[in-house]
Amino acid sequence: MDSLRERKKARTRAELQRHALRLFAERGYEATTVEDIAGAAEVARSTFFRYFATKEDVVLFDDVDPLFEEALASVPVGTPLLVALVEAIRATFAELGAQKRADEELRMQLARTVPEIAAALRARGAWDVEQAARLVASALGRTPEDIEVVTLAGALIGARFAAQTLVAREPHRSYVDTTLEILERFRSSIPLFDEPIVGSS
């Protein structure tokens, strides 16, 4: 019974987010109210708040990260970390339907462009070096305080910021594909670190 109840709750939460993202795409984030989202999902306003404390939370809810963690855990032992990360990201998004992938791209766009959502992400410590260091440390059997772990975590977060910058300049870009492209460039080294400087022009 508990399992059935949890599945029903998960479906309701997913439906609320799906309708919210559709409305955000059609009307814009600011123009869409909690009442609009609840109405589209055919539930009461109070039901929305049983699942999400704020409108920002409906964007921040992430049911893809657990899939990524499962995919990463299934990569064979001995696989180089960078290869494992790329394979896990690809496997995760390959499992998602076209609409879900589009929803994830929209979630990432809103996180980049809506100040309230960006602030909520910062407050939660999401997408920060410490979070990445815990992921790296777990994968490699090292500690999150290890200077090499923290250094690599910083590079991974930098890859995310680089992807955000490129997508902001070229909105047709896929954030996920751009992140993968940047990570692929890390296979040989961090780009340009070995290039000789030429002085200021």
JSON list of N, CA and C in Angstrom, two decimals, residues 17-79:
[
{"chain": "A", "resi": 17, "resn": "GLN", "atom": "N", "xyz": [4.75, 19.35, -12.28]},
{"chain": "A", "resi": 17, "resn": "GLN", "atom": "CA", "xyz": [5.93, 19.93, -12.90]},
{"chain": "A", "resi": 17, "resn": "GLN", "atom": "C", "xyz": [5.76, 20.01, -14.42]},
{"chain": "A", "resi": 18, "resn": "ARG", "atom": "N", "xyz": [5.20, 18.96, -15.01]},
{"chain": "A", "resi": 18, "resn": "ARG", "atom": "CA", "xyz": [5.01, 18.95, -16.46]},
{"chain": "A", "resi": 18, "resn": "ARG", "atom": "C", "xyz": [4.13, 20.11, -16.91]},
{"chain": "A", "resi": 19, "resn": "HIS", "atom": "N", "xyz": [3.00, 20.30, -16.22]},
{"chain": "A", "resi": 19, "resn": "HIS", "atom": "CA", "xyz": [2.11, 21.40, -16.58]},
{"chain": "A", "resi": 19, "resn": "HIS", "atom": "C", "xyz": [2.77, 22.75, -16.31]},
{"chain": "A", "resi": 20, "resn": "ALA", "atom": "N", "xyz": [3.51, 22.85, -15.22]},
{"chain": "A", "resi": 20, "resn": "ALA", "atom": "CA", "xyz": [4.18, 24.11, -14.90]},
{"chain": "A", "resi": 20, "resn": "ALA", "atom": "C", "xyz": [5.17, 24.48, -15.99]},
{"chain": "A", "resi": 21, "resn": "LEU", "atom": "N", "xyz": [5.99, 23.54, -16.40]},
{"chain": "A", "resi": 21, "resn": "LEU", "atom": "CA", "xyz": [6.99, 23.82, -17.43]},
{"chain": "A", "resi": 21, "resn": "LEU", "atom": "C", "xyz": [6.34, 24.19, -18.75]},
{"chain": "A", "resi": 22, "resn": "ARG", "atom": "N", "xyz": [5.24, 23.52, -19.09]},
{"chain": "A", "resi": 22, "resn": "ARG", "atom": "CA", "xyz": [4.52, 23.87, -20.32]},
{"chain": "A", "resi": 22, "resn": "ARG", "atom": "C", "xyz": [4.02, 25.31, -20.26]},
{"chain": "A", "resi": 23, "resn": "LEU", "atom": "N", "xyz": [3.45, 25.69, -19.12]},
{"chain": "A", "resi": 23, "resn": "LEU", "atom": "CA", "xyz": [2.94, 27.05, -18.98]},
{"chain": "A", "resi": 23, "resn": "LEU", "atom": "C", "xyz": [4.08, 28.07, -18.98]},
{"chain": "A", "resi": 24, "resn": "PHE", "atom": "N", "xyz": [5.19, 27.73, -18.33]},
{"chain": "A", "resi": 24, "resn": "PHE", "atom": "CA", "xyz": [6.34, 28.65, -18.34]},
{"chain": "A", "resi": 24, "resn": "PHE", "atom": "C", "xyz": [6.83, 28.88, -19.76]},
{"chain": "A", "resi": 25, "resn": "ALA", "atom": "N", "xyz": [6.83, 27.82, -20.56]},
{"chain": "A", "resi": 25, "resn": "ALA", "atom": "CA", "xyz": [7.27, 27.94, -21.95]},
{"chain": "A", "resi": 25, "resn": "ALA", "atom": "C", "xyz": [6.31, 28.79, -22.77]},
{"chain": "A", "resi": 26, "resn": "GLU", "atom": "N", "xyz": [5.01, 28.65, -22.50]},
{"chain": "A", "resi": 26, "resn": "GLU", "atom": "CA", "xyz": [4.00, 29.36, -23.27]},
{"chain": "A", "resi": 26, "resn": "GLU", "atom": "C", "xyz": [3.84, 30.81, -22.82]},
{"chain": "A", "resi": 27, "resn": "ARG", "atom": "N", "xyz": [3.83, 31.04, -21.50]},
{"chain": "A", "resi": 27, "resn": "ARG", "atom": "CA", "xyz": [3.50, 32.37, -20.98]},
{"chain": "A", "resi": 27, "resn": "ARG", "atom": "C", "xyz": [4.67, 33.12, -20.36]},
{"chain": "A", "resi": 28, "resn": "GLY", "atom": "N", "xyz": [5.72, 32.37, -20.02]},
{"chain": "A", "resi": 28, "resn": "GLY", "atom": "CA", "xyz": [6.81, 32.96, -19.26]},
{"chain": "A", "resi": 28, "resn": "GLY", "atom": "C", "xyz": [6.68, 32.64, -17.78]},
{"chain": "A", "resi": 29, "resn": "TYR", "atom": "N", "xyz": [7.79, 32.63, -17.10]},
{"chain": "A", "resi": 29, "resn": "TYR", "atom": "CA", "xyz": [7.79, 32.24, -15.69]},
{"chain": "A", "resi": 29, "resn": "TYR", "atom": "C", "xyz": [7.00, 33.22, -14.83]},
{"chain": "A", "resi": 30, "resn": "GLU", "atom": "N", "xyz": [7.29, 34.50, -15.00]},
{"chain": "A", "resi": 30, "resn": "GLU", "atom": "CA", "xyz": [6.65, 35.52, -14.15]},
{"chain": "A", "resi": 30, "resn": "GLU", "atom": "C", "xyz": [5.14, 35.57, -14.35]},
{"chain": "A", "resi": 31, "resn": "ALA", "atom": "N", "xyz": [4.69, 35.36, -15.59]},
{"chain": "A", "resi": 31, "resn": "ALA", "atom": "CA", "xyz": [3.27, 35.49, -15.90]},
{"chain": "A", "resi": 31, "resn": "ALA", "atom": "C", "xyz": [2.45, 34.28, -15.47]},
{"chain": "A", "resi": 32, "resn": "THR", "atom": "N", "xyz": [3.11, 33.21, -15.07]},
{"chain": "A", "resi": 32, "resn": "THR", "atom": "CA", "xyz": [2.41, 31.98, -14.67]},
{"chain": "A", "resi": 32, "resn": "THR", "atom": "C", "xyz": [2.29, 31.94, -13.17]},
{"chain": "A", "resi": 33, "resn": "THR", "atom": "N", "xyz": [1.07, 31.73, -12.67]},
{"chain": "A", "resi": 33, "resn": "THR", "atom": "CA", "xyz": [0.84, 31.67, -11.22]},
{"chain": "A", "resi": 33, "resn": "THR", "atom": "C", "xyz": [0.68, 30.23, -10.74]},
{"chain": "A", "resi": 34, "resn": "VAL", "atom": "N", "xyz": [0.77, 30.07, -9.44]},
{"chain": "A", "resi": 34, "resn": "VAL", "atom": "CA", "xyz": [0.51, 28.76, -8.85]},
{"chain": "A", "resi": 34, "resn": "VAL", "atom": "C", "xyz": [-0.91, 28.30, -9.18]},
{"chain": "A", "resi": 35, "resn": "GLU", "atom": "N", "xyz": [-1.86, 29.24, -9.18]},
{"chain": "A", "resi": 35, "resn": "GLU", "atom": "CA", "xyz": [-3.24, 28.91, -9.53]},
{"chain": "A", "resi": 35, "resn": "GLU", "atom": "C", "xyz": [-3.34, 28.39, -10.96]},
{"chain": "A", "resi": 36, "resn": "ASP", "atom": "N", "xyz": [-2.58, 28.99, -11.87]},
{"chain": "A", "resi": 36, "resn": "ASP", "atom": "CA", "xyz": [-2.57, 28.52, -13.26]},
{"chain": "A", "resi": 36, "resn": "ASP", "atom": "C", "xyz": [-2.08, 27.08, -13.33]},
{"chain": "A", "resi": 37, "resn": "ILE", "atom": "N", "xyz": [-1.02, 26.79, -12.60]},
{"chain": "A", "resi": 37, "resn": "ILE", "atom": "CA", "xyz": [-0.44, 25.44, -12.64]},
{"chain": "A", "resi": 37, "resn": "ILE", "atom": "C", "xyz": [-1.41, 24.42, -12.05]},
{"chain": "A", "resi": 38, "resn": "ALA", "atom": "N", "xyz": [-1.98, 24.76, -10.90]},
{"chain": "A", "resi": 38, "resn": "ALA", "atom": "CA", "xyz": [-2.94, 23.85, -10.27]},
{"chain": "A", "resi": 38, "resn": "ALA", "atom": "C", "xyz": [-4.14, 23.61, -11.18]},
{"chain": "A", "resi": 39, "resn": "GLY", "atom": "N", "xyz": [-4.62, 24.68, -11.81]},
{"chain": "A", "resi": 39, "resn": "GLY", "atom": "CA", "xyz": [-5.76, 24.54, -12.70]},
{"chain": "A", "resi": 39, "resn": "GLY", "atom": "C", "xyz": [-5.45, 23.65, -13.89]},
{"chain": "A", "resi": 40, "resn": "ALA", "atom": "N", "xyz": [-4.26, 23.82, -14.47]},
{"chain": "A", "resi": 40, "resn": "ALA", "atom": "CA", "xyz": [-3.87, 23.00, -15.62]},
{"chain": "A", "resi": 40, "resn": "ALA", "atom": "C", "xyz": [-3.76, 21.52, -15.24]},
{"chain": "A", "resi": 41, "resn": "ALA", "atom": "N", "xyz": [-3.32, 21.27, -14.01]},
{"chain": "A", "resi": 41, "resn": "ALA", "atom": "CA", "xyz": [-3.19, 19.89, -13.54]},
{"chain": "A", "resi": 41, "resn": "ALA", "atom": "C", "xyz": [-4.49, 19.35, -12.95]},
{"chain": "A", "resi": 42, "resn": "GLU", "atom": "N", "xyz": [-5.51, 20.21, -12.90]},
{"chain": "A", "resi": 42, "resn": "GLU", "atom": "CA", "xyz": [-6.83, 19.84, -12.36]},
{"chain": "A", "resi": 42, "resn": "GLU", "atom": "C", "xyz": [-6.75, 19.38, -10.91]},
{"chain": "A", "resi": 43, "resn": "VAL", "atom": "N", "xyz": [-5.99, 20.17, -10.12]},
{"chain": "A", "resi": 43, "resn": "VAL", "atom": "CA", "xyz": [-5.93, 19.92, -8.68]},
{"chain": "A", "resi": 43, "resn": "VAL", "atom": "C", "xyz": [-6.15, 21.25, -7.96]},
{"chain": "A", "resi": 44, "resn": "ALA", "atom": "N", "xyz": [-6.39, 21.17, -6.68]},
{"chain": "A", "resi": 44, "resn": "ALA", "atom": "CA", "xyz": [-6.58, 22.39, -5.89]},
{"chain": "A", "resi": 44, "resn": "ALA", "atom": "C", "xyz": [-5.24, 23.08, -5.64]},
{"chain": "A", "resi": 45, "resn": "ARG", "atom": "N", "xyz": [-5.31, 24.39, -5.39]},
{"chain": "A", "resi": 45, "resn": "ARG", "atom": "CA", "xyz": [-4.09, 25.15, -5.06]},
{"chain": "A", "resi": 45, "resn": "ARG", "atom": "C", "xyz": [-3.39, 24.53, -3.86]},
{"chain": "A", "resi": 46, "resn": "SER", "atom": "N", "xyz": [-4.17, 24.08, -2.89]},
{"chain": "A", "resi": 46, "resn": "SER", "atom": "CA", "xyz": [-3.59, 23.48, -1.69]},
{"chain": "A", "resi": 46, "resn": "SER", "atom": "C", "xyz": [-2.82, 22.19, -2.03]},
{"chain": "A", "resi": 47, "resn": "THR", "atom": "N", "xyz": [-3.28, 21.49, -3.07]},
{"chain": "A", "resi": 47, "resn": "THR", "atom": "CA", "xyz": [-2.56, 20.27, -3.48]},
{"chain": "A", "resi": 47, "resn": "THR", "atom": "C", "xyz": [-1.18, 20.63, -4.01]},
{"chain": "A", "resi": 48, "resn": "PHE", "atom": "N", "xyz": [-1.10, 21.71, -4.79]},
{"chain": "A", "resi": 48, "resn": "PHE", "atom": "CA", "xyz": [0.21, 22.16, -5.28]},
{"chain": "A", "resi": 48, "resn": "PHE", "atom": "C", "xyz": [1.17, 22.33, -4.12]},
{"chain": "A", "resi": 49, "resn": "PHE", "atom": "N", "xyz": [0.70, 23.00, -3.06]},
{"chain": "A", "resi": 49, "resn": "PHE", "atom": "CA", "xyz": [1.59, 23.30, -1.93]},
{"chain": "A", "resi": 49, "resn": "PHE", "atom": "C", "xyz": [1.88, 22.08, -1.06]},
{"chain": "A", "resi": 50, "resn": "ARG", "atom": "N", "xyz": [1.16, 21.00, -1.26]},
{"chain": "A", "resi": 50, "resn": "ARG", "atom": "CA", "xyz": [1.54, 19.77, -0.58]},
{"chain": "A", "resi": 50, "resn": "ARG", "atom": "C", "xyz": [2.79, 19.16, -1.22]},
{"chain": "A", "resi": 51, "resn": "TYR", "atom": "N", "xyz": [3.04, 19.51, -2.47]},
{"chain": "A", "resi": 51, "resn": "TYR", "atom": "CA", "xyz": [4.17, 18.94, -3.20]},
{"chain": "A", "resi": 51, "resn": "TYR", "atom": "C", "xyz": [5.32, 19.93, -3.37]},
{"chain": "A", "resi": 52, "resn": "PHE", "atom": "N", "xyz": [5.01, 21.21, -3.49]},
{"chain": "A", "resi": 52, "resn": "PHE", "atom": "CA", "xyz": [6.04, 22.22, -3.72]},
{"chain": "A", "resi": 52, "resn": "PHE", "atom": "C", "xyz": [5.76, 23.42, -2.81]},
{"chain": "A", "resi": 53, "resn": "ALA", "atom": "N", "xyz": [6.77, 23.84, -2.07]},
{"chain": "A", "resi": 53, "resn": "ALA", "atom": "CA", "xyz": [6.60, 24.95, -1.14]},
{"chain": "A", "resi": 53, "resn": "ALA", "atom": "C", "xyz": [6.46, 26.28, -1.86]},
{"chain": "A", "resi": 54, "resn": "THR", "atom": "N", "xyz": [7.11, 26.42, -3.02]},
{"chain": "A", "resi": 54, "resn": "THR", "atom": "CA", "xyz": [7.10, 27.67, -3.78]},
{"chain": "A", "resi": 54, "resn": "THR", "atom": "C", "xyz": [7.03, 27.37, -5.27]},
{"chain": "A", "resi": 55, "resn": "LYS", "atom": "N", "xyz": [6.81, 28.40, -6.06]},
{"chain": "A", "resi": 55, "resn": "LYS", "atom": "CA", "xyz": [6.82, 28.23, -7.51]},
{"chain": "A", "resi": 55, "resn": "LYS", "atom": "C", "xyz": [8.22, 27.86, -7.98]},
{"chain": "A", "resi": 56, "resn": "GLU", "atom": "N", "xyz": [9.26, 28.39, -7.32]},
{"chain": "A", "resi": 56, "resn": "GLU", "atom": "CA", "xyz": [10.62, 28.03, -7.69]},
{"chain": "A", "resi": 56, "resn": "GLU", "atom": "C", "xyz": [10.85, 26.53, -7.54]},
{"chain": "A", "resi": 57, "resn": "ASP", "atom": "N", "xyz": [10.26, 25.95, -6.49]},
{"chain": "A", "resi": 57, "resn": "ASP", "atom": "CA", "xyz": [10.50, 24.53, -6.21]},
{"chain": "A", "resi": 57, "resn": "ASP", "atom": "C", "xyz": [10.01, 23.62, -7.32]},
{"chain": "A", "resi": 58, "resn": "VAL", "atom": "N", "xyz": [8.99, 24.04, -8.04]},
{"chain": "A", "resi": 58, "resn": "VAL", "atom": "CA", "xyz": [8.47, 23.18, -9.11]},
{"chain": "A", "resi": 58, "resn": "VAL", "atom": "C", "xyz": [9.49, 23.09, -10.26]},
{"chain": "A", "resi": 59, "resn": "VAL", "atom": "N", "xyz": [10.33, 24.10, -10.39]},
{"chain": "A", "resi": 59, "resn": "VAL", "atom": "CA", "xyz": [11.42, 24.05, -11.37]},
{"chain": "A", "resi": 59, "resn": "VAL", "atom": "C", "xyz": [12.61, 23.28, -10.81]},
{"chain": "A", "resi": 60, "resn": "LEU", "atom": "N", "xyz": [12.90, 23.47, -9.54]},
{"chain": "A", "resi": 60, "resn": "LEU", "atom": "CA", "xyz": [14.09, 22.87, -8.94]},
{"chain": "A", "resi": 60, "resn": "LEU", "atom": "C", "xyz": [13.94, 21.37, -8.69]},
{"chain": "A", "resi": 61, "resn": "PHE", "atom": "N", "xyz": [12.70, 20.87, -8.62]},
{"chain": "A", "resi": 61, "resn": "PHE", "atom": "CA", "xyz": [12.52, 19.44, -8.39]},
{"chain": "A", "resi": 61, "resn": "PHE", "atom": "C", "xyz": [13.20, 18.66, -9.51]},
{"chain": "A", "resi": 62, "resn": "ASP", "atom": "N", "xyz": [14.09, 17.74, -9.15]},
{"chain": "A", "resi": 62, "resn": "ASP", "atom": "CA", "xyz": [14.93, 17.05, -10.13]},
{"chain": "A", "resi": 62, "resn": "ASP", "atom": "C", "xyz": [14.80, 15.54, -9.93]},
{"chain": "A", "resi": 63, "resn": "ASP", "atom": "N", "xyz": [14.12, 14.89, -10.87]},
{"chain": "A", "resi": 63, "resn": "ASP", "atom": "CA", "xyz": [14.02, 13.43, -10.80]},
{"chain": "A", "resi": 63, "resn": "ASP", "atom": "C", "xyz": [14.96, 12.76, -11.79]},
{"chain": "A", "resi": 64, "resn": "VAL", "atom": "N", "xyz": [15.85, 13.56, -12.41]},
{"chain": "A", "resi": 64, "resn": "VAL", "atom": "CA", "xyz": [16.82, 13.00, -13.36]},
{"chain": "A", "resi": 64, "resn": "VAL", "atom": "C", "xyz": [18.15, 12.69, -12.67]},
{"chain": "A", "resi": 65, "resn": "ASP", "atom": "N", "xyz": [18.55, 13.50, -11.69]},
{"chain": "A", "resi": 65, "resn": "ASP", "atom": "CA", "xyz": [19.81, 13.24, -11.00]},
{"chain": "A", "resi": 65, "resn": "ASP", "atom": "C", "xyz": [19.89, 11.82, -10.43]},
{"chain": "A", "resi": 66, "resn": "PRO", "atom": "N", "xyz": [18.82, 11.30, -9.81]},
{"chain": "A", "resi": 66, "resn": "PRO", "atom": "CA", "xyz": [18.90, 9.91, -9.34]},
{"chain": "A", "resi": 66, "resn": "PRO", "atom": "C", "xyz": [19.16, 8.92, -10.46]},
{"chain": "A", "resi": 67, "resn": "LEU", "atom": "N", "xyz": [18.60, 9.20, -11.66]},
{"chain": "A", "resi": 67, "resn": "LEU", "atom": "CA", "xyz": [18.86, 8.33, -12.81]},
{"chain": "A", "resi": 67, "resn": "LEU", "atom": "C", "xyz": [20.33, 8.40, -13.22]},
{"chain": "A", "resi": 68, "resn": "PHE", "atom": "N", "xyz": [20.89, 9.61, -13.15]},
{"chain": "A", "resi": 68, "resn": "PHE", "atom": "CA", "xyz": [22.31, 9.78, -13.47]},
{"chain": "A", "resi": 68, "resn": "PHE", "atom": "C", "xyz": [23.18, 9.02, -12.47]},
{"chain": "A", "resi": 69, "resn": "GLU", "atom": "N", "xyz": [22.85, 9.12, -11.19]},
{"chain": "A", "resi": 69, "resn": "GLU", "atom": "CA", "xyz": [23.63, 8.42, -10.18]},
{"chain": "A", "resi": 69, "resn": "GLU", "atom": "C", "xyz": [23.57, 6.91, -10.38]},
{"chain": "A", "resi": 70, "resn": "GLU", "atom": "N", "xyz": [22.40, 6.40, -10.77]},
{"chain": "A", "resi": 70, "resn": "GLU", "atom": "CA", "xyz": [22.27, 4.97, -11.07]},
{"chain": "A", "resi": 70, "resn": "GLU", "atom": "C", "xyz": [23.11, 4.59, -12.29]},
{"chain": "A", "resi": 71, "resn": "ALA", "atom": "N", "xyz": [23.06, 5.45, -13.31]},
{"chain": "A", "resi": 71, "resn": "ALA", "atom": "CA", "xyz": [23.84, 5.17, -14.52]},
{"chain": "A", "resi": 71, "resn": "ALA", "atom": "C", "xyz": [25.33, 5.18, -14.22]},
{"chain": "A", "resi": 72, "resn": "LEU", "atom": "N", "xyz": [25.77, 6.14, -13.39]},
{"chain": "A", "resi": 72, "resn": "LEU", "atom": "CA", "xyz": [27.18, 6.21, -13.04]},
{"chain": "A", "resi": 72, "resn": "LEU", "atom": "C", "xyz": [27.61, 4.98, -12.24]},
{"chain": "A", "resi": 73, "resn": "ALA", "atom": "N", "xyz": [26.74, 4.54, -11.34]},
{"chain": "A", "resi": 73, "resn": "ALA", "atom": "CA", "xyz": [27.06, 3.36, -10.52]},
{"chain": "A", "resi": 73, "resn": "ALA", "atom": "C", "xyz": [27.15, 2.09, -11.37]},
{"chain": "A", "resi": 74, "resn": "SER", "atom": "N", "xyz": [26.49, 2.09, -12.53]},
{"chain": "A", "resi": 74, "resn": "SER", "atom": "CA", "xyz": [26.49, 0.89, -13.38]},
{"chain": "A", "resi": 74, "resn": "SER", "atom": "C", "xyz": [27.66, 0.85, -14.36]},
{"chain": "A", "resi": 75, "resn": "VAL", "atom": "N", "xyz": [28.42, 1.94, -14.44]},
{"chain": "A", "resi": 75, "resn": "VAL", "atom": "CA", "xyz": [29.60, 1.94, -15.32]},
{"chain": "A", "resi": 75, "resn": "VAL", "atom": "C", "xyz": [30.63, 0.97, -14.75]},
{"chain": "A", "resi": 76, "resn": "PRO", "atom": "N", "xyz": [31.25, 0.14, -15.59]},
{"chain": "A", "resi": 76, "resn": "PRO", "atom": "CA", "xyz": [32.19, -0.87, -15.07]},
{"chain": "A", "resi": 76, "resn": "PRO", "atom": "C", "xyz": [33.32, -0.28, -14.24]},
{"chain": "A", "resi": 77, "resn": "VAL", "atom": "N", "xyz": [33.66, -0.96, -13.15]},
{"chain": "A", "resi": 77, "resn": "VAL", "atom": "CA", "xyz": [34.79, -0.57, -12.33]},
{"chain": "A", "resi": 77, "resn": "VAL", "atom": "C", "xyz": [36.04, -0.55, -13.20]},
{"chain": "A", "resi": 78, "resn": "GLY", "atom": "N", "xyz": [36.87, 0.45, -13.00]},
{"chain": "A", "resi": 78, "resn": "GLY", "atom": "CA", "xyz": [38.09, 0.58, -13.80]},
{"chain": "A", "resi": 78, "resn": "GLY", "atom": "C", "xyz": [37.96, 1.56, -14.94]},
{"chain": "A", "resi": 79, "resn": "THR", "atom": "N", "xyz": [36.73, 1.99, -15.25]},
{"chain": "A", "resi": 79, "resn": "THR", "atom": "CA", "xyz": [36.52, 2.99, -16.30]},
{"chain": "A", "resi": 79, "resn": "THR", "atom": "C", "xyz": [37.08, 4.33, -15.84]}
]
